[in-house]
XYZ file of C-alpha atoms in Angstrom:
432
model
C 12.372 -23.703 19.310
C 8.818 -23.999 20.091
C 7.097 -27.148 18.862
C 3.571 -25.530 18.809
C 4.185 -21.950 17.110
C 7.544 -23.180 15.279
C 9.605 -20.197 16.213
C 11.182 -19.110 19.509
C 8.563 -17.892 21.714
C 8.871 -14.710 23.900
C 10.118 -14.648 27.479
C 6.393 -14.190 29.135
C 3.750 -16.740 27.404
C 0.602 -15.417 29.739
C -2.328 -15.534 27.702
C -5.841 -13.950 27.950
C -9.264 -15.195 27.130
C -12.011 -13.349 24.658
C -13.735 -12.267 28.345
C -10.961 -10.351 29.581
C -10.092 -8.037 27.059
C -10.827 -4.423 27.337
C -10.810 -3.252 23.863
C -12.418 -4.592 20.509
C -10.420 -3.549 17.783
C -7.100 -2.273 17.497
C -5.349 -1.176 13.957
C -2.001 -2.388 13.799
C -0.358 0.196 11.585
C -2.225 2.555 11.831
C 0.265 5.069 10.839
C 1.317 3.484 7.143
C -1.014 4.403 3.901
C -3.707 1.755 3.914
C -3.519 1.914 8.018
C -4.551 5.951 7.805
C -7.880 5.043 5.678
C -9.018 2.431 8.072
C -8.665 4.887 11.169
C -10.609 7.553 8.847
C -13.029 5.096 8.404
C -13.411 4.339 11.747
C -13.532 7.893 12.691
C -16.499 8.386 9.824
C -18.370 5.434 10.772
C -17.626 3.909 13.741
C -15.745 5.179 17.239
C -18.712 6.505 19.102
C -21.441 5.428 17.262
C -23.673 3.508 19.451
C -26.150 2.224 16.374
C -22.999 0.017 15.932
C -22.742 -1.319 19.178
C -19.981 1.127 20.496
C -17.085 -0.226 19.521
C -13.977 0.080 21.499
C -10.976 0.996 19.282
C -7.029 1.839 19.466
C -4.188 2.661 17.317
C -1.184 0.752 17.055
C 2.079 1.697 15.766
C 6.106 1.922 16.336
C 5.850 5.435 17.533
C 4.103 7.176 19.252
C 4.107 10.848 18.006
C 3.272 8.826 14.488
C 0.256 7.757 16.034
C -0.334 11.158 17.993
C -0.564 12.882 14.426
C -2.785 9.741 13.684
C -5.537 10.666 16.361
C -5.180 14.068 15.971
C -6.537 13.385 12.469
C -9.070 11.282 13.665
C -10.457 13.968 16.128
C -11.065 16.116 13.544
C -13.289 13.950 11.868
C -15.210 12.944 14.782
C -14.601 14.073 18.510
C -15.047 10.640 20.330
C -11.471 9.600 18.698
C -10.048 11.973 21.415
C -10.520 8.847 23.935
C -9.039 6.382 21.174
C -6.069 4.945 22.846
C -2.523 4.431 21.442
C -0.508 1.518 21.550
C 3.254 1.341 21.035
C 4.187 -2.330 19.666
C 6.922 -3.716 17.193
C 6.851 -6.798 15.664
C 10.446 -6.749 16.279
C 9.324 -6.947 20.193
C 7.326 -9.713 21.196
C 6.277 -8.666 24.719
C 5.249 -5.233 22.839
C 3.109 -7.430 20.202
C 1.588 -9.243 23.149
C 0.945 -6.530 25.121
C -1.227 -5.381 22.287
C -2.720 -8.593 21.644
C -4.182 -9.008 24.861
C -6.290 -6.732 25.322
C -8.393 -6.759 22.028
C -10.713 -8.935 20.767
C -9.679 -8.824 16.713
C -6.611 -7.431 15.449
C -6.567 -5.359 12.478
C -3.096 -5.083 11.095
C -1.731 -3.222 8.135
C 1.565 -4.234 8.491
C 3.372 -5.539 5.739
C 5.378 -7.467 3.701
C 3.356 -9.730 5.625
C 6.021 -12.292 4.544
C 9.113 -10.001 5.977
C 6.522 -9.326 9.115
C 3.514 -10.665 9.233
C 4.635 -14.158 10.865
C 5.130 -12.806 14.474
C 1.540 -11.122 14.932
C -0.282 -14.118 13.812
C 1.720 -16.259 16.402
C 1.127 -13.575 19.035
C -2.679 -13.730 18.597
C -2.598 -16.961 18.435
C -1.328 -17.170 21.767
C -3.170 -14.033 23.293
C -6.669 -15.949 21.944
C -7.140 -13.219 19.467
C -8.673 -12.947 16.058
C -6.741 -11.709 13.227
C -7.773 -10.100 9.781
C -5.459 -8.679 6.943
C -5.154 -7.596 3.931
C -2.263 -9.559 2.413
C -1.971 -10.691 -0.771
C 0.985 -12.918 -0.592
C 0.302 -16.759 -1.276
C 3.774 -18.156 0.200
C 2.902 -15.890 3.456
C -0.704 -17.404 3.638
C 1.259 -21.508 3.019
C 3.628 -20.195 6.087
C 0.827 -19.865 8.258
C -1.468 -22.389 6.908
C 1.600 -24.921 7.575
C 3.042 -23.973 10.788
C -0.446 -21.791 12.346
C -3.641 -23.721 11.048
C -3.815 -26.974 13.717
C -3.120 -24.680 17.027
C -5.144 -22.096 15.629
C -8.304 -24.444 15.438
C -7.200 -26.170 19.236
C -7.671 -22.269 20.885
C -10.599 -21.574 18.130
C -8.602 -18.359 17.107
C -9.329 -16.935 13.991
C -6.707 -15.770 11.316
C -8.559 -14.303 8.190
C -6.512 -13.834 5.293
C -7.343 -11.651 2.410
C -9.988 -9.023 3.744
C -9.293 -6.335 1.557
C -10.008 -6.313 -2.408
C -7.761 -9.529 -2.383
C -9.849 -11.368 -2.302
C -13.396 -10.517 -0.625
C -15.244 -9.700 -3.932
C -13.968 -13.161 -5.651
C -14.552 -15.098 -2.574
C -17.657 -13.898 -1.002
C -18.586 -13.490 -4.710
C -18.269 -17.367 -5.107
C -19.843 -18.129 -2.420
C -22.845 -16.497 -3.043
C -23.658 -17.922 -6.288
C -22.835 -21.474 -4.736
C -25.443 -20.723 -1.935
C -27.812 -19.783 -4.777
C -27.611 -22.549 -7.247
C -27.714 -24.745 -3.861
C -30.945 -23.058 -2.683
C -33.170 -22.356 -5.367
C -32.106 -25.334 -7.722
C -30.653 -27.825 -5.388
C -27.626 -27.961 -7.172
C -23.804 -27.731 -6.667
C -21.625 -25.352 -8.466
C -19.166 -27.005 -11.211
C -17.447 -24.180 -12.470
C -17.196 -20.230 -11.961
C -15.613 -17.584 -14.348
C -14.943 -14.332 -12.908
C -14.246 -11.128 -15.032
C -12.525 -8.309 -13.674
C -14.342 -5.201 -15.549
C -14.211 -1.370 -15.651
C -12.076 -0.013 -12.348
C -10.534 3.446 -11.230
C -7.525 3.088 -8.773
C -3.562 3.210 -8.061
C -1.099 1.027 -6.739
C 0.617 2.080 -3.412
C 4.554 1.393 -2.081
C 3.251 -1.023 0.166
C 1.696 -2.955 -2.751
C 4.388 -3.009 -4.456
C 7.115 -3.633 -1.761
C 4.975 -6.771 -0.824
C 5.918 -8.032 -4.778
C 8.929 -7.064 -4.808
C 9.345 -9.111 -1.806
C 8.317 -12.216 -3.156
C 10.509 -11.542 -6.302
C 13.741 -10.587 -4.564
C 13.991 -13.272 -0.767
C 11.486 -15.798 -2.227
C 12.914 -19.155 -3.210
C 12.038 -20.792 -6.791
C 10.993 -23.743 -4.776
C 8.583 -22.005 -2.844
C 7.125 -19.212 -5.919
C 6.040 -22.707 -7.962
C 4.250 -24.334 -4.780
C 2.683 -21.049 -4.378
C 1.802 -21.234 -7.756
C 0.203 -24.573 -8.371
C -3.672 -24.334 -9.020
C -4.051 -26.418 -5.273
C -1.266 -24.555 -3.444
C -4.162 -23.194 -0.634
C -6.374 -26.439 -0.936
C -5.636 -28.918 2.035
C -3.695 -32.103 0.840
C -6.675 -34.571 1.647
C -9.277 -32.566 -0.765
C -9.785 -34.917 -4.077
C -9.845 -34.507 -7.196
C -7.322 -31.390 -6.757
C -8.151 -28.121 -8.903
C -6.322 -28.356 -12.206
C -6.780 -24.886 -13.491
C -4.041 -22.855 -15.154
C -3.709 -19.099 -15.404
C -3.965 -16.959 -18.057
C -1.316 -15.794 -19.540
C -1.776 -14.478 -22.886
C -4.856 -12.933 -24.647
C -8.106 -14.998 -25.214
C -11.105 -15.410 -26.452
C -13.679 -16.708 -23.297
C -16.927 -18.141 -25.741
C -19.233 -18.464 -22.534
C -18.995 -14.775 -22.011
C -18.926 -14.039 -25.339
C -15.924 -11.665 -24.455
C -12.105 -11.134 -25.316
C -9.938 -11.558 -22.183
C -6.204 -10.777 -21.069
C -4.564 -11.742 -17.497
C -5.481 -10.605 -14.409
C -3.104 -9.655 -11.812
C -4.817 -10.941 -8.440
C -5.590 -13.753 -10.367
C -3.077 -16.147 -8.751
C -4.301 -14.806 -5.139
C -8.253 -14.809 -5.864
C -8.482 -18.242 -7.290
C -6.531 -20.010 -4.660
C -8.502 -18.125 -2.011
C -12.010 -19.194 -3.292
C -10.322 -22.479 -4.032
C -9.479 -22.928 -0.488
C -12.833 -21.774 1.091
C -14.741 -24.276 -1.675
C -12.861 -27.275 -0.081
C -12.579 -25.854 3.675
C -16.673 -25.779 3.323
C -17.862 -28.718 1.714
C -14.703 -30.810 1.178
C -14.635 -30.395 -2.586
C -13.264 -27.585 -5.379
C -15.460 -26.403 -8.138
C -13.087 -25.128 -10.948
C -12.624 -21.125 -10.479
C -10.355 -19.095 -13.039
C -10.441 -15.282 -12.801
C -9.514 -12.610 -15.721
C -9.738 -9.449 -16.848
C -12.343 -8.075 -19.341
C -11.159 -6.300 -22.056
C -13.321 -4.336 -25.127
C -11.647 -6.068 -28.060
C -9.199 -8.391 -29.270
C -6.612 -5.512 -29.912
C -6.939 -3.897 -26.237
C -6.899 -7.786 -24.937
C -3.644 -8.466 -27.078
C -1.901 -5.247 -26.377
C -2.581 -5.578 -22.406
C -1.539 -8.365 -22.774
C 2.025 -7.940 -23.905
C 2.494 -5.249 -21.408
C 2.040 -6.924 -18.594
C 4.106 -9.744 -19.861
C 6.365 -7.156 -20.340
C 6.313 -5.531 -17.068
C 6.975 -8.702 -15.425
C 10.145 -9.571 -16.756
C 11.138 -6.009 -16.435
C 10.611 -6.624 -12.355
C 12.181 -10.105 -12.534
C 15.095 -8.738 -14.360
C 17.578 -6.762 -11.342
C 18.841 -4.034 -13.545
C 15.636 -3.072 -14.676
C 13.790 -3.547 -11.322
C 16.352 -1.063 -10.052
C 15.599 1.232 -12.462
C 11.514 0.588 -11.545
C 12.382 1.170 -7.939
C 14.463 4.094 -8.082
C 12.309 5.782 -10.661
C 9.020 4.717 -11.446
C 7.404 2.909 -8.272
C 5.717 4.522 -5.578
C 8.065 4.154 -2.267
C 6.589 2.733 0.814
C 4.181 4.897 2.651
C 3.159 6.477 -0.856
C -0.458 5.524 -2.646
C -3.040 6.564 -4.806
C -3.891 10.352 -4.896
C -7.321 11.528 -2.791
C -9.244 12.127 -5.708
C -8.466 8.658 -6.657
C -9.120 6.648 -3.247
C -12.479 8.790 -2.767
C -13.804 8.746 -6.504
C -12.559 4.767 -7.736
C -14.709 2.360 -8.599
C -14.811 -1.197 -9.482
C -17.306 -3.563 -11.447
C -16.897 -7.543 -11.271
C -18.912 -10.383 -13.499
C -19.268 -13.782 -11.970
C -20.626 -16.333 -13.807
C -21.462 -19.663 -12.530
C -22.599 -22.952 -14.422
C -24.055 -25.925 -12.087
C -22.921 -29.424 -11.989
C -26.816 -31.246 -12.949
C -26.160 -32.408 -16.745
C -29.874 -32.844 -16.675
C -30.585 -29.703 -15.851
C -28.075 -27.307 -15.676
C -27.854 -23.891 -14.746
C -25.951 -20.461 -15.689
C -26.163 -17.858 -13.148
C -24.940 -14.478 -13.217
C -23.548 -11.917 -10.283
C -22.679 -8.748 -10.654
C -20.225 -6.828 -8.040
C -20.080 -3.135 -7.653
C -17.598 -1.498 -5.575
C -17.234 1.986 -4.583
C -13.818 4.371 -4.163
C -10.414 2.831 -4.973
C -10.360 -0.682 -4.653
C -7.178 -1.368 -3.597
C -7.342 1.309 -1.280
C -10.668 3.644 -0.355
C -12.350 0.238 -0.141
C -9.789 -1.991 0.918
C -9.963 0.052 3.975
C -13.103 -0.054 4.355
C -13.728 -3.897 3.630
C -11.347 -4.984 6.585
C -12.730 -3.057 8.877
C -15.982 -4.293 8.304
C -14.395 -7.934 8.613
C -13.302 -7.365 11.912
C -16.639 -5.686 12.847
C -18.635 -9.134 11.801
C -16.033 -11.268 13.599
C -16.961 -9.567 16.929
C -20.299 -11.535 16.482
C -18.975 -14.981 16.406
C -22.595 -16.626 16.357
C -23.256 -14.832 13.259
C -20.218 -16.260 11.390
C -20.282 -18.931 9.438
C -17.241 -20.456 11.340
C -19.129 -20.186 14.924
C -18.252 -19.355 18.646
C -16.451 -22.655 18.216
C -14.182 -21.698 14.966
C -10.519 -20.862 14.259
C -7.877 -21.734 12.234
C -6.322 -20.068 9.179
C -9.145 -19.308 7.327
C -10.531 -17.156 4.261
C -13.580 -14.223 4.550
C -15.770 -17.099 3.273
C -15.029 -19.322 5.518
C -14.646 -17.438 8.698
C -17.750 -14.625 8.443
C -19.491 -16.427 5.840
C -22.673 -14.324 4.138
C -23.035 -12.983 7.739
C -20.429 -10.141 6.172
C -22.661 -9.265 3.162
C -24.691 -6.695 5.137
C -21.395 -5.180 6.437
C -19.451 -4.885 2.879
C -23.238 -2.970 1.949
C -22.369 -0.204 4.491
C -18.520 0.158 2.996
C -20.415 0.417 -0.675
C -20.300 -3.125 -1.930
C -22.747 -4.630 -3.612
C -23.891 -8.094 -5.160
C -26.486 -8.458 -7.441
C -27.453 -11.720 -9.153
C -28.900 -10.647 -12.141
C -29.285 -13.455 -14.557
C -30.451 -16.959 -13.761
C -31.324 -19.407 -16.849
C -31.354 -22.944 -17.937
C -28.756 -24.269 -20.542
């Protein structure tokens, strides 16, 4: 066993430096749902263009004629993808994964459960000095890597960016802007931040929901409750620790002046923006995160069915019958009309800590096409884009560890989440 990465390490340990590598980017599955948007994406906005400093991409996948179909689709977006390399790696093959790892500067992988496979990329770009973005949503997988990645990954100043899709770049770069507001025009800190999750067109995909059902079927009880706690993402030397609870039931919020029911991502978002309040300045405002409803019957009825749909997935007859029935299957999403033509709409609102003169500021957060998807897509790519200018992130040339988009690109990665049709607009700002 290998002290440093905590798993057995592959035959052939060479590593590369930042300097040597030949390509930029490359998407590791490419071939899966989410994986086929971010290579459209890159054949609509990015392979050839030189206005965006000519990025050099490749595909990555288990096979090869997967990927062939891949580019092919590419090309006929854009005819530069014809040069866009492919690259055959498992994560069931570590020389394959380092072979891959080498030669780019960020990695972009789709692959998940990044639970069941996520583990064995981040230690291979951890050991190929490569940076790392992805889109999981998966606490325990993020306290995994945190745990066993986060010390080595800060000795080689390698970068491993959790969470650069719609979990959780709205909530966290959300938060961060409104604390870098209140701090420069009032001189303030933040003491508390309520977001609201408001109107939204989009689908779930199998990939989504193979990542839950993950957790829910080879996840301990031990380790679903330390996921769970309000601090689970928070270093251990961070005091006092964030107390907040989910929601879990319908409610009235009084500073919104708005009924409210629970929110999905909520116990992903709020440990992520949790995590990048203490990572930057050693202390936790309190962040809770729920979904807007139009009355106290819509709150009340969403309410129940979601508590309902829960326990139907926790139960295993009726998850069966989910599975086998209901749920999209791996490798199926959202329809096209749905990725291109979703939408989502976020409120933040923020109240400073100065009892003298406190401060309520609001931020609004407009997203364009399907959130989990069309712009999920779109918002990782972007991610890795900004980390190939290191001295524009908020982490540095010098940074790395297992960080959040907050932490690692900063506000450097507003400008980029403008181009993928993201906006934030602070559009209140008042004394109370």
């Amino acid at each position: 066993i290998n002290a440093e990465y905590g798993t057995a390490p592959p035959k052939k340990q060479e590593t590369t430096t930042m300097a040597s590598k030949d390509l930029d980017l490359v998407v590791f599955g490419a071939t899966g749902f989410t994986g086929k948007l971010v290579c459209e994406y890159l054949a609509e906005e990015i392979v050839g263009n030189k206005a965006r400093g000519n990025i050099r991409v490749a595909i990555a996948g288990r096979s090869k004629a997967s990927l062939e179909a891949v580019r092919a689709s590419m090309v006929t977006v854009n005819d530069a993808c014809s040069d866009v390399e492919m690259i055959v790696a498992s994560v069931s093959d570590s020389a394959s994964l380092d072979a891959m790892t080498s030669r780019t500067r960020v990695l972009i992988t789709t692959v998940g459960p990044y639970a069941r496979y996520g583990i064995p990329v981040v230690e291979s770009c951890i050991r190929q000095n490569t940076d790392y973005v992805d889109l999981t949503g998966e606490p325990t997988f993020m306290r995994k890597t945190i745990a066993s990645f986060d010390a080595v990954a800060k000795k080689k100043k390698v970068a491993i960016v959790h969470t650069c899709g719609y979990d959780s770049i709205p909530s966290d770069i959300g938060a961060l802007l409104l604390d870098h507001h209140v701090e420069s025009t009032h001189k303030q800190r933040l003491s508390r931040v309520l977001g609201f999750i408001g109107k939204s067109r989009g689908a779930a995909s199998g990939g989504t929901v193979a990542s839950l059902l993950n957790i829910i079927k080879n996840t301990s009880m031990d380790e679903i409750k330390a996921a769970a706690r309000p601090d689970s993402l928070v270093p251990a030397s961070i005091q006092p620790r964030p107390k907040e609870k989910d929601l879990r039931w319908a409610r009235y919020d009084p500073d919104a002046e708005k009924w409210t029911a629970p929110w999905v991502m909520e116990a992903v978002n709020t440990r992520v923006v949790r995590r990048s309040a203490a990572l930057r300045s050693g202390r936790c405002f309190a962040y809770t995160e729920v979904t807007e409803m139009p009355s106290a019957f819509a709150a009340y009825a969403f309410a129940f069915v979601y508590t309902l749909g829960m326990l139907l997935l926790v139960v295993p007859p009726t998850r069966w019958l989910l599975e086998r029935f209901v749920l999209p299957a791996p490798g199926q999403g959202p329809s096209r009309d749905t990725v291109i033509n979703g939408f989502f709409n976020h409120t933040m609102i923020a109240f400073s800590d100065d009892a003298s003169a406190p401060r309520r500021v609001t931020l609004r957060i407009k997203g364009k096409r399907d959130p989990g998807y069309g712009a999920t897509s779109r918002m990782l790519v972007e991610s890795a884009i900004c980390l190939l200018s290191r001295d524009q992130c908020a982490m540095g040339v010098d940074g790395g560890g297992i960080l959040t988009p907050a932490t690692a690109m900063g506000l450097s990665l507003v400008p980029h989440l403008e181009r993928a049709g993201i906006t934030f607009e602070v559009v209140d700002d008042v004394a109370v």
